[in-house]
CSV table of C-alpha atoms in Angstrom, one decimal:
chain,number,residue,atom,x,y,z
L,949,UNK,CA,0.1,-0.3,0.1
L,950,UNK,CA,2.5,2.3,1.1
L,951,UNK,CA,4.3,2.1,-2.4
L,952,UNK,CA,1.1,2.0,-4.1
L,953,UNK,CA,0.6,5.5,-2.3
L,954,UNK,CA,3.8,6.5,-3.1
L,955,UNK,CA,3.5,6.0,-6.8
L,956,UNK,CA,0.1,7.9,-6.8
L,957,UNK,CA,1.8,10.8,-4.9
L,958,UNK,CA,4.6,10.5,-7.7
L,959,UNK,CA,2.4,10.8,-10.5
L,960,UNK,CA,0.2,13.9,-8.8
L,961,UNK,CA,3.4,15.9,-8.4
L,962,UNK,CA,4.8,15.2,-11.6
L,963,UNK,CA,1.2,15.8,-13.2
L,964,UNK,CA,1.0,19.1,-11.2
L,965,UNK,CA,4.5,20.2,-12.1
L,966,UNK,CA,4.2,19.8,-15.8
L,967,UNK,CA,0.9,21.9,-16.1
L,968,UNK,CA,1.8,24.5,-13.5
L,969,UNK,CA,5.7,25.0,-14.0
L,970,UNK,CA,8.3,25.0,-16.9
L,971,UNK,CA,9.9,22.2,-15.3
L,972,UNK,CA,12.0,20.6,-18.1
L,973,UNK,CA,10.4,22.9,-20.5
L,974,UNK,CA,11.7,24.7,-23.7
L,975,UNK,CA,14.6,27.7,-22.6
L,976,UNK,CA,13.5,29.6,-25.4
L,977,UNK,CA,10.8,29.9,-28.3
L,978,UNK,CA,10.5,31.0,-31.8
L,979,UNK,CA,14.5,30.3,-32.9
L,980,UNK,CA,15.5,31.9,-29.9
L,981,UNK,CA,13.3,35.1,-30.2
L,982,UNK,CA,11.9,34.9,-27.1
L,983,UNK,CA,13.3,33.6,-23.8
L,984,UNK,CA,11.1,31.4,-21.5
L,985,UNK,CA,11.7,33.8,-18.5
L,986,UNK,CA,11.0,36.5,-20.5
L,987,UNK,CA,7.2,35.2,-21.4
L,988,UNK,CA,6.7,34.1,-18.0
L,989,UNK,CA,7.5,37.5,-16.6
L,990,UNK,CA,5.3,38.9,-19.3
L,991,UNK,CA,2.5,36.7,-18.4
L,992,UNK,CA,3.2,36.9,-14.5
L,993,UNK,CA,1.3,33.7,-13.4
L,994,UNK,CA,1.7,30.0,-12.5
L,995,UNK,CA,1.6,27.6,-15.5
L,996,UNK,CA,3.4,26.3,-18.4
L,997,UNK,CA,4.5,28.2,-21.0
L,998,UNK,CA,4.6,27.0,-24.5
L,999,UNK,CA,5.0,27.9,-28.3
L,1000,UNK,CA,1.7,27.8,-30.2
L,1001,UNK,CA,2.5,29.5,-33.6
L,1002,UNK,CA,5.9,30.5,-34.9
L,1003,UNK,CA,7.1,32.0,-38.2
L,1004,UNK,CA,10.9,32.2,-38.4
L,1005,UNK,CA,13.5,32.4,-40.9
L,1006,UNK,CA,16.9,32.5,-39.2
L,1007,UNK,CA,18.5,34.6,-41.9
L,1008,UNK,CA,16.0,37.1,-41.5
L,1009,UNK,CA,15.1,39.7,-39.0
L,1010,UNK,CA,11.9,39.1,-38.9
L,1011,UNK,CA,9.4,37.0,-37.1
L,1012,UNK,CA,6.0,36.4,-35.6
L,1013,UNK,CA,5.6,33.9,-32.5
L,1014,UNK,CA,2.6,33.2,-30.2
L,1015,UNK,CA,3.1,31.9,-27.1
L,1016,UNK,CA,0.5,30.4,-24.7
L,1017,UNK,CA,0.6,30.2,-20.9
L,1018,UNK,CA,-1.8,26.7,-19.6
L,1019,UNK,CA,-2.6,25.7,-15.8
L,1020,UNK,CA,-4.3,22.9,-14.2
L,1021,UNK,CA,-5.6,21.9,-10.5
L,1022,UNK,CA,-5.0,25.6,-9.5
L,1023,UNK,CA,-7.4,27.6,-11.5
L,1024,UNK,CA,-6.9,30.6,-13.9
L,1025,UNK,CA,-7.7,31.2,-17.6
L,1026,UNK,CA,-5.1,30.4,-20.0
L,1027,UNK,CA,-3.4,33.3,-21.5
L,1028,UNK,CA,-1.8,33.9,-24.9
L,1029,UNK,CA,0.4,36.3,-26.4
L,1030,UNK,CA,1.7,37.5,-29.8
L,1031,UNK,CA,4.7,39.1,-30.7
L,1032,UNK,CA,5.9,40.4,-34.0
L,1033,UNK,CA,7.9,42.9,-35.9
L,1034,UNK,CA,5.9,45.3,-37.8
L,1035,UNK,CA,5.5,48.2,-40.0
L,1036,UNK,CA,3.4,51.2,-38.6
L,1037,UNK,CA,2.8,54.7,-40.3
L,1038,UNK,CA,2.9,58.0,-38.7
L,1039,UNK,CA,2.5,58.7,-35.1
L,1040,UNK,CA,0.4,55.0,-35.0
L,1041,UNK,CA,-0.1,55.0,-31.1
L,1042,UNK,CA,-1.7,58.1,-30.9
L,1043,UNK,CA,-4.0,58.5,-34.2
L,1044,UNK,CA,-4.8,55.3,-34.9
L,1045,UNK,CA,-7.9,53.6,-33.8
L,1046,UNK,CA,-6.2,49.8,-33.3
L,1047,UNK,CA,-4.3,51.6,-30.2
L,1048,UNK,CA,-6.5,52.7,-28.1
L,1049,UNK,CA,-6.4,54.7,-24.9
L,1050,UNK,CA,-2.9,56.3,-24.9
L,1051,UNK,CA,-3.1,57.3,-21.5
L,1052,UNK,CA,-3.1,53.9,-20.2
L,1053,UNK,CA,0.0,52.8,-21.5
L,1054,UNK,CA,3.4,53.3,-19.6
L,1055,UNK,CA,6.1,54.8,-21.7
L,1056,UNK,CA,9.5,53.8,-22.2
L,1057,UNK,CA,12.2,56.1,-20.9
L,1058,UNK,CA,16.1,56.1,-21.7
L,1059,UNK,CA,16.2,56.5,-25.2
L,1060,UNK,CA,13.6,53.9,-26.5
L,1061,UNK,CA,10.6,54.9,-28.1
L,1062,UNK,CA,7.8,52.2,-26.8
L,1063,UNK,CA,5.0,52.0,-24.7
L,1064,UNK,CA,2.9,48.6,-23.0
L,1065,UNK,CA,0.0,47.8,-21.3
L,1066,UNK,CA,-1.8,45.1,-19.7
L,1067,UNK,CA,-3.2,44.2,-23.2
L,1068,UNK,CA,-0.5,45.2,-26.0
L,1069,UNK,CA,2.7,47.2,-26.4
L,1070,UNK,CA,5.6,48.2,-29.3
L,1071,UNK,CA,8.9,49.3,-29.5
L,1072,UNK,CA,10.2,51.5,-32.5
L,1073,UNK,CA,13.3,50.0,-34.0
L,1074,UNK,CA,16.2,52.2,-34.2
L,1075,UNK,CA,16.0,54.0,-37.5
L,1076,UNK,CA,18.8,52.5,-39.0
L,1077,UNK,CA,16.6,49.5,-39.0
L,1078,UNK,CA,13.9,51.1,-40.9
L,1079,UNK,CA,14.0,49.2,-44.2
L,1080,UNK,CA,16.4,46.5,-43.5
L,1081,UNK,CA,15.5,43.1,-43.8
L,1082,UNK,CA,12.4,41.2,-45.1
L,1083,UNK,CA,8.9,42.7,-43.5
L,1084,UNK,CA,11.3,45.5,-42.3
L,1085,UNK,CA,11.1,46.8,-46.0
L,1086,UNK,CA,7.3,46.1,-46.3
L,1087,UNK,CA,3.6,45.5,-45.6
L,1088,UNK,CA,2.5,47.6,-48.2
L,1089,UNK,CA,5.1,50.3,-47.2
L,1090,UNK,CA,7.8,50.4,-49.8
L,1091,UNK,CA,9.7,53.9,-48.7
L,1092,UNK,CA,10.3,54.5,-45.4
L,1093,UNK,CA,11.0,57.9,-46.1
L,1094,UNK,CA,6.9,58.5,-46.6
L,1095,UNK,CA,6.5,58.3,-43.1
L,1096,UNK,CA,6.8,54.8,-41.7
L,1097,UNK,CA,8.8,52.8,-38.8
L,1098,UNK,CA,9.8,49.5,-38.1
L,1099,UNK,CA,8.5,48.0,-34.7
L,1100,UNK,CA,8.3,45.1,-32.5
L,1101,UNK,CA,4.7,44.8,-31.2
L,1102,UNK,CA,3.2,42.4,-28.7
L,1103,UNK,CA,-0.8,41.7,-28.1
L,1104,UNK,CA,-2.5,39.5,-25.6
L,1105,UNK,CA,-4.9,37.5,-27.6
L,1106,UNK,CA,-6.0,35.9,-24.1
L,1107,UNK,CA,-6.0,37.2,-20.9
L,1108,UNK,CA,-3.6,40.1,-19.6
L,1109,UNK,CA,-0.3,40.9,-19.1
L,1110,UNK,CA,2.3,42.4,-16.6
L,1111,UNK,CA,3.5,45.7,-18.0
L,1112,UNK,CA,6.6,45.8,-16.6
L,1113,UNK,CA,7.3,42.1,-17.5
L,1114,UNK,CA,5.9,42.8,-21.4
L,1115,UNK,CA,8.3,45.8,-21.6
L,1116,UNK,CA,11.2,43.3,-20.8
L,1117,UNK,CA,10.0,40.7,-23.2
L,1118,UNK,CA,9.5,43.4,-25.9
L,1119,UNK,CA,12.9,45.5,-25.4
L,1120,UNK,CA,15.2,41.9,-25.5
L,1121,UNK,CA,12.9,40.8,-28.7
L,1122,UNK,CA,13.6,44.2,-30.2
L,1123,UNK,CA,17.5,44.1,-29.3
L,1124,UNK,CA,17.6,40.7,-30.9
L,1125,UNK,CA,16.0,41.7,-34.4
L,1126,UNK,CA,17.9,44.9,-34.4
L,1127,UNK,CA,21.1,43.0,-33.9
L,1128,UNK,CA,20.1,40.2,-36.6
L,1129,UNK,CA,19.6,43.4,-38.8
L,1130,UNK,CA,22.8,44.8,-38.1
L,1131,UNK,CA,21.3,48.1,-36.8
L,1132,UNK,CA,21.7,47.3,-32.8
L,1133,UNK,CA,21.8,49.8,-30.2
L,1134,UNK,CA,22.8,50.4,-26.4
L,1135,UNK,CA,19.9,51.4,-25.1
L,1136,UNK,CA,17.7,48.4,-26.3
L,1137,UNK,CA,20.3,46.8,-23.9
L,1138,UNK,CA,19.6,48.6,-20.9
L,1139,UNK,CA,16.5,47.2,-18.5
L,1140,UNK,CA,13.2,49.2,-19.2
L,1141,UNK,CA,12.8,52.6,-17.2
L,1142,UNK,CA,8.8,53.1,-17.3
L,1143,UNK,CA,6.8,56.1,-17.0
L,1144,UNK,CA,3.1,54.6,-15.4
L,1145,UNK,CA,0.0,56.2,-15.9
L,1146,UNK,CA,-2.0,57.8,-13.3
L,1147,UNK,CA,-5.2,56.4,-11.8
L,1148,UNK,CA,-8.5,57.4,-13.1
L,1149,UNK,CA,-10.0,60.6,-11.9
L,1150,UNK,CA,-12.8,62.7,-11.9
L,1151,UNK,CA,-12.7,65.9,-14.9
L,1152,UNK,CA,-12.8,69.3,-14.3
L,1153,UNK,CA,-14.6,70.7,-17.2
L,1154,UNK,CA,-12.9,74.0,-16.9
L,1155,UNK,CA,-9.5,72.5,-16.6
L,1156,UNK,CA,-9.7,69.3,-19.1
L,1157,UNK,CA,-6.9,66.4,-18.6
L,1158,UNK,CA,-5.5,68.5,-15.9
L,1159,UNK,CA,-4.6,71.4,-18.2
L,1160,UNK,CA,-5.5,74.7,-16.9
L,1161,UNK,CA,-8.1,76.7,-19.2
L,1162,UNK,CA,-8.8,73.3,-21.3
L,1163,UNK,CA,-12.7,73.3,-22.1
L,1164,UNK,CA,-14.3,71.1,-24.7
L,1165,UNK,CA,-16.5,73.0,-27.2
L,1166,UNK,CA,-20.1,73.1,-25.7
L,1167,UNK,CA,-21.7,71.3,-28.7
L,1168,UNK,CA,-18.8,68.5,-28.1
L,1169,UNK,CA,-21.0,67.5,-24.9
L,1170,UNK,CA,-24.1,65.9,-25.4
L,1171,UNK,CA,-26.5,65.6,-22.9
L,1172,UNK,CA,-27.5,62.1,-21.5
L,1173,UNK,CA,-24.9,60.6,-24.2
L,1174,UNK,CA,-21.6,62.3,-23.8
L,1175,UNK,CA,-21.0,64.2,-21.0
L,1176,UNK,CA,-17.2,64.4,-19.4
L,1177,UNK,CA,-16.9,62.1,-16.4
L,1178,UNK,CA,-13.4,60.8,-15.8
L,1179,UNK,CA,-9.8,60.9,-17.2
L,1180,UNK,CA,-6.6,59.7,-17.5
L,1181,UNK,CA,-3.1,61.0,-17.8
L,1182,UNK,CA,0.2,59.8,-18.1
L,1183,UNK,CA,2.9,62.8,-17.7
L,1184,UNK,CA,5.7,60.9,-16.5
L,1185,UNK,CA,7.6,60.4,-19.7
L,1186,UNK,CA,10.1,63.6,-20.7
L,1187,UNK,CA,8.8,63.0,-24.3
L,1188,UNK,CA,5.3,62.2,-24.4
L,1189,UNK,CA,2.1,63.5,-22.6
L,1190,UNK,CA,-1.4,61.6,-23.1
L,1191,UNK,CA,-5.0,61.7,-21.7
L,1192,UNK,CA,-7.6,59.7,-22.6
L,1193,UNK,CA,-11.4,61.4,-21.4
L,1194,UNK,CA,-14.4,58.8,-20.7
L,1195,UNK,CA,-17.6,60.5,-21.2
L,1196,UNK,CA,-20.5,59.2,-19.2
L,1197,UNK,CA,-23.9,58.3,-21.1
L,1198,UNK,CA,-25.2,55.9,-23.5
L,1199,UNK,CA,-22.9,56.5,-26.4
L,1200,UNK,CA,-19.6,55.3,-24.5
L,1201,UNK,CA,-17.7,57.9,-26.4
L,1202,UNK,CA,-14.0,58.5,-25.5
L,1203,UNK,CA,-11.2,61.1,-26.7
L,1204,UNK,CA,-7.4,61.0,-26.4
L,1205,UNK,CA,-5.3,64.1,-26.2
L,1206,UNK,CA,-1.1,63.7,-26.4
L,1207,UNK,CA,1.7,65.9,-27.1
L,1208,UNK,CA,5.0,64.1,-27.9
L,1209,UNK,CA,8.3,65.4,-28.8
L,1210,UNK,CA,9.9,62.1,-29.3
L,1211,UNK,CA,12.1,62.4,-32.6
L,1212,UNK,CA,10.9,59.3,-33.9
L,1213,UNK,CA,7.6,60.2,-34.1
L,1214,UNK,CA,8.0,63.8,-34.9
L,1215,UNK,CA,9.8,63.1,-37.9
L,1216,UNK,CA,7.7,60.3,-39.5
L,1217,UNK,CA,4.0,62.8,-38.5
L,1218,UNK,CA,5.7,65.5,-40.7
L,1219,UNK,CA,5.9,63.1,-43.6
L,1220,UNK,CA,2.7,61.2,-42.9
L,1221,UNK,CA,0.0,64.1,-42.3
L,1222,UNK,CA,-1.9,64.1,-45.7
L,1223,UNK,CA,-3.7,66.8,-46.3
L,1224,UNK,CA,-2.2,69.4,-43.5
L,1225,UNK,CA,-1.3,73.2,-43.9
L,1226,UNK,CA,1.7,75.0,-43.7
L,1227,UNK,CA,1.4,77.2,-40.9
L,1228,UNK,CA,2.2,81.0,-41.5
L,1229,UNK,CA,5.5,82.1,-40.1
L,1230,UNK,CA,7.2,78.7,-40.3
L,1231,UNK,CA,5.7,77.7,-37.1
L,1232,UNK,CA,5.1,74.2,-38.4
L,1233,UNK,CA,2.2,72.0,-40.4
L,1234,UNK,CA,-1.4,71.5,-39.1
L,1235,UNK,CA,-4.6,70.0,-40.0
L,1236,UNK,CA,-8.0,69.6,-38.0
L,1237,UNK,CA,-6.4,66.5,-35.7
L,1238,UNK,CA,-2.6,66.8,-35.7
L,1239,UNK,CA,0.1,69.6,-35.8
L,1240,UNK,CA,3.6,69.4,-35.4
L,1241,UNK,CA,4.7,72.8,-34.5
L,1242,UNK,CA,8.5,74.4,-33.8
L,1243,UNK,CA,9.1,75.0,-30.5
L,1244,UNK,CA,11.6,76.6,-28.3
L,1245,UNK,CA,13.7,72.8,-27.5
L,1246,UNK,CA,12.6,71.4,-31.2
L,1247,UNK,CA,9.8,70.0,-33.0
L,1248,UNK,CA,6.6,68.8,-31.1
L,1249,UNK,CA,3.7,66.7,-32.2
L,1250,UNK,CA,0.2,67.1,-30.9
L,1251,UNK,CA,-2.3,64.7,-32.0
L,1252,UNK,CA,-6.5,64.1,-31.0
L,1253,UNK,CA,-8.3,61.0,-31.4
L,1254,UNK,CA,-12.1,60.5,-31.0
L,1255,UNK,CA,-13.6,56.9,-31.0
L,1256,UNK,CA,-16.2,55.9,-33.3
L,1257,UNK,CA,-18.7,56.2,-30.5
L,1258,UNK,CA,-18.1,59.7,-29.8
L,1259,UNK,CA,-18.2,60.1,-33.7
L,1260,UNK,CA,-21.3,58.8,-34.2
L,1261,UNK,CA,-22.8,60.5,-31.5
L,1262,UNK,CA,-21.8,64.0,-32.5
L,1263,UNK,CA,-22.7,63.4,-36.1
L,1264,UNK,CA,-26.1,62.4,-34.7
L,1265,UNK,CA,-26.6,65.3,-32.5
L,1266,UNK,CA,-25.8,68.0,-35.1
L,1267,UNK,CA,-28.2,66.3,-37.8
L,1268,UNK,CA,-25.8,64.6,-40.0
L,1269,UNK,CA,-24.2,68.0,-40.6
L,1270,UNK,CA,-20.7,66.8,-41.7
L,1271,UNK,CA,-19.7,70.7,-42.0
L,1272,UNK,CA,-20.8,71.3,-38.5
L,1273,UNK,CA,-19.3,68.2,-37.2
L,1274,UNK,CA,-15.9,69.0,-38.7
L,1275,UNK,CA,-16.2,72.6,-36.9
L,1276,UNK,CA,-16.6,70.9,-33.5
L,1277,UNK,CA,-13.7,68.6,-33.8
L,1278,UNK,CA,-11.3,71.2,-34.9
L,1279,UNK,CA,-12.5,73.5,-32.6
L,1280,UNK,CA,-11.7,70.8,-29.5
L,1281,UNK,CA,-8.3,70.6,-31.1
L,1282,UNK,CA,-7.8,74.2,-31.5
L,1283,UNK,CA,-9.0,74.8,-27.7
L,1284,UNK,CA,-6.3,72.1,-26.8
L,1285,UNK,CA,-3.4,73.3,-28.5
L,1286,UNK,CA,-4.3,76.9,-27.0
L,1287,UNK,CA,-4.2,75.5,-23.6
L,1288,UNK,CA,-1.0,73.4,-24.0
L,1289,UNK,CA,1.3,74.7,-26.9
L,1290,UNK,CA,3.0,77.8,-24.6
L,1291,UNK,CA,3.7,75.4,-22.0
L,1292,UNK,CA,6.3,73.7,-24.2
L,1293,UNK,CA,7.3,76.8,-25.6
L,1294,UNK,CA,5.7,76.2,-28.8
L,1295,UNK,CA,4.0,79.3,-30.7
L,1296,UNK,CA,0.4,80.0,-30.7
L,1297,UNK,CA,-1.1,78.8,-33.9
L,1298,UNK,CA,-4.7,79.0,-35.6
L,1299,UNK,CA,-5.8,75.9,-37.9
L,1300,UNK,CA,-7.6,77.3,-40.5
């Protein structure tokens, strides 16, 4: 009986270790692009980590890799994470709907352009990498001078990530990509230093996002559908400031505002701002939702991004009048510029 019990216990221990630890598991995944310890830190939970999918050519810099974490007996939902190289146009984290809630991310400090959240993250590869090798040349973008950057990106397909662990995983994967492409930098070898966002707080309608004198135009406030409620701000980075404004009401509206002097983004913004006007007096370029201004310490990019729910509610409230809709959105961005430009030694400008 003792022998049988010992066998049963050994089997249970073995089964537990197999499903809930990486004992005898792989040291790395996807041709060495991701270390097991870094994946575990990003997922930050008990379980067994394994490779789900990989597209890797040992001779090329680009890759795509999906890893998963499973556990048994101790609870917890499975997690799945995809990391891949990519090409993005313009100031994508602040202007595209794919990258939601910029203020909810933690931004890299110390020479690396990037940010992470519980859902996703990105690192912009060093400029010498842009256009080098395979997917770093393409995905529909044939000329990097048109305003595109090369990236390493992460997305949680299931579950949530630990932002600090995800930052470490992204940085180390980006370093491997850059080294393979022959464009590595010392900054990618350092441990990530992150500027975390603030907690959500009530919005002061006369000082939106904590910016003195910044108000939304009255036409942008829709009673019972989109009224200022909560905001989240990230102001811990030297290069980047962001605010997500969440409005109370049936529309589930949200709008984000951002300012960045990060040279990678400022450079591509000027090339990607289709339809922008050149401002008088060599003050920069602008359109109704973005501007790059020539400021005291260098060029600075300003942007606003409305979610689709807010867009729909706004145009409905204006009786489908597209001219009135465009006027309200431009007025909101103008108010933002008026309230924030001077603090960054930027000129006061008027968008036509």
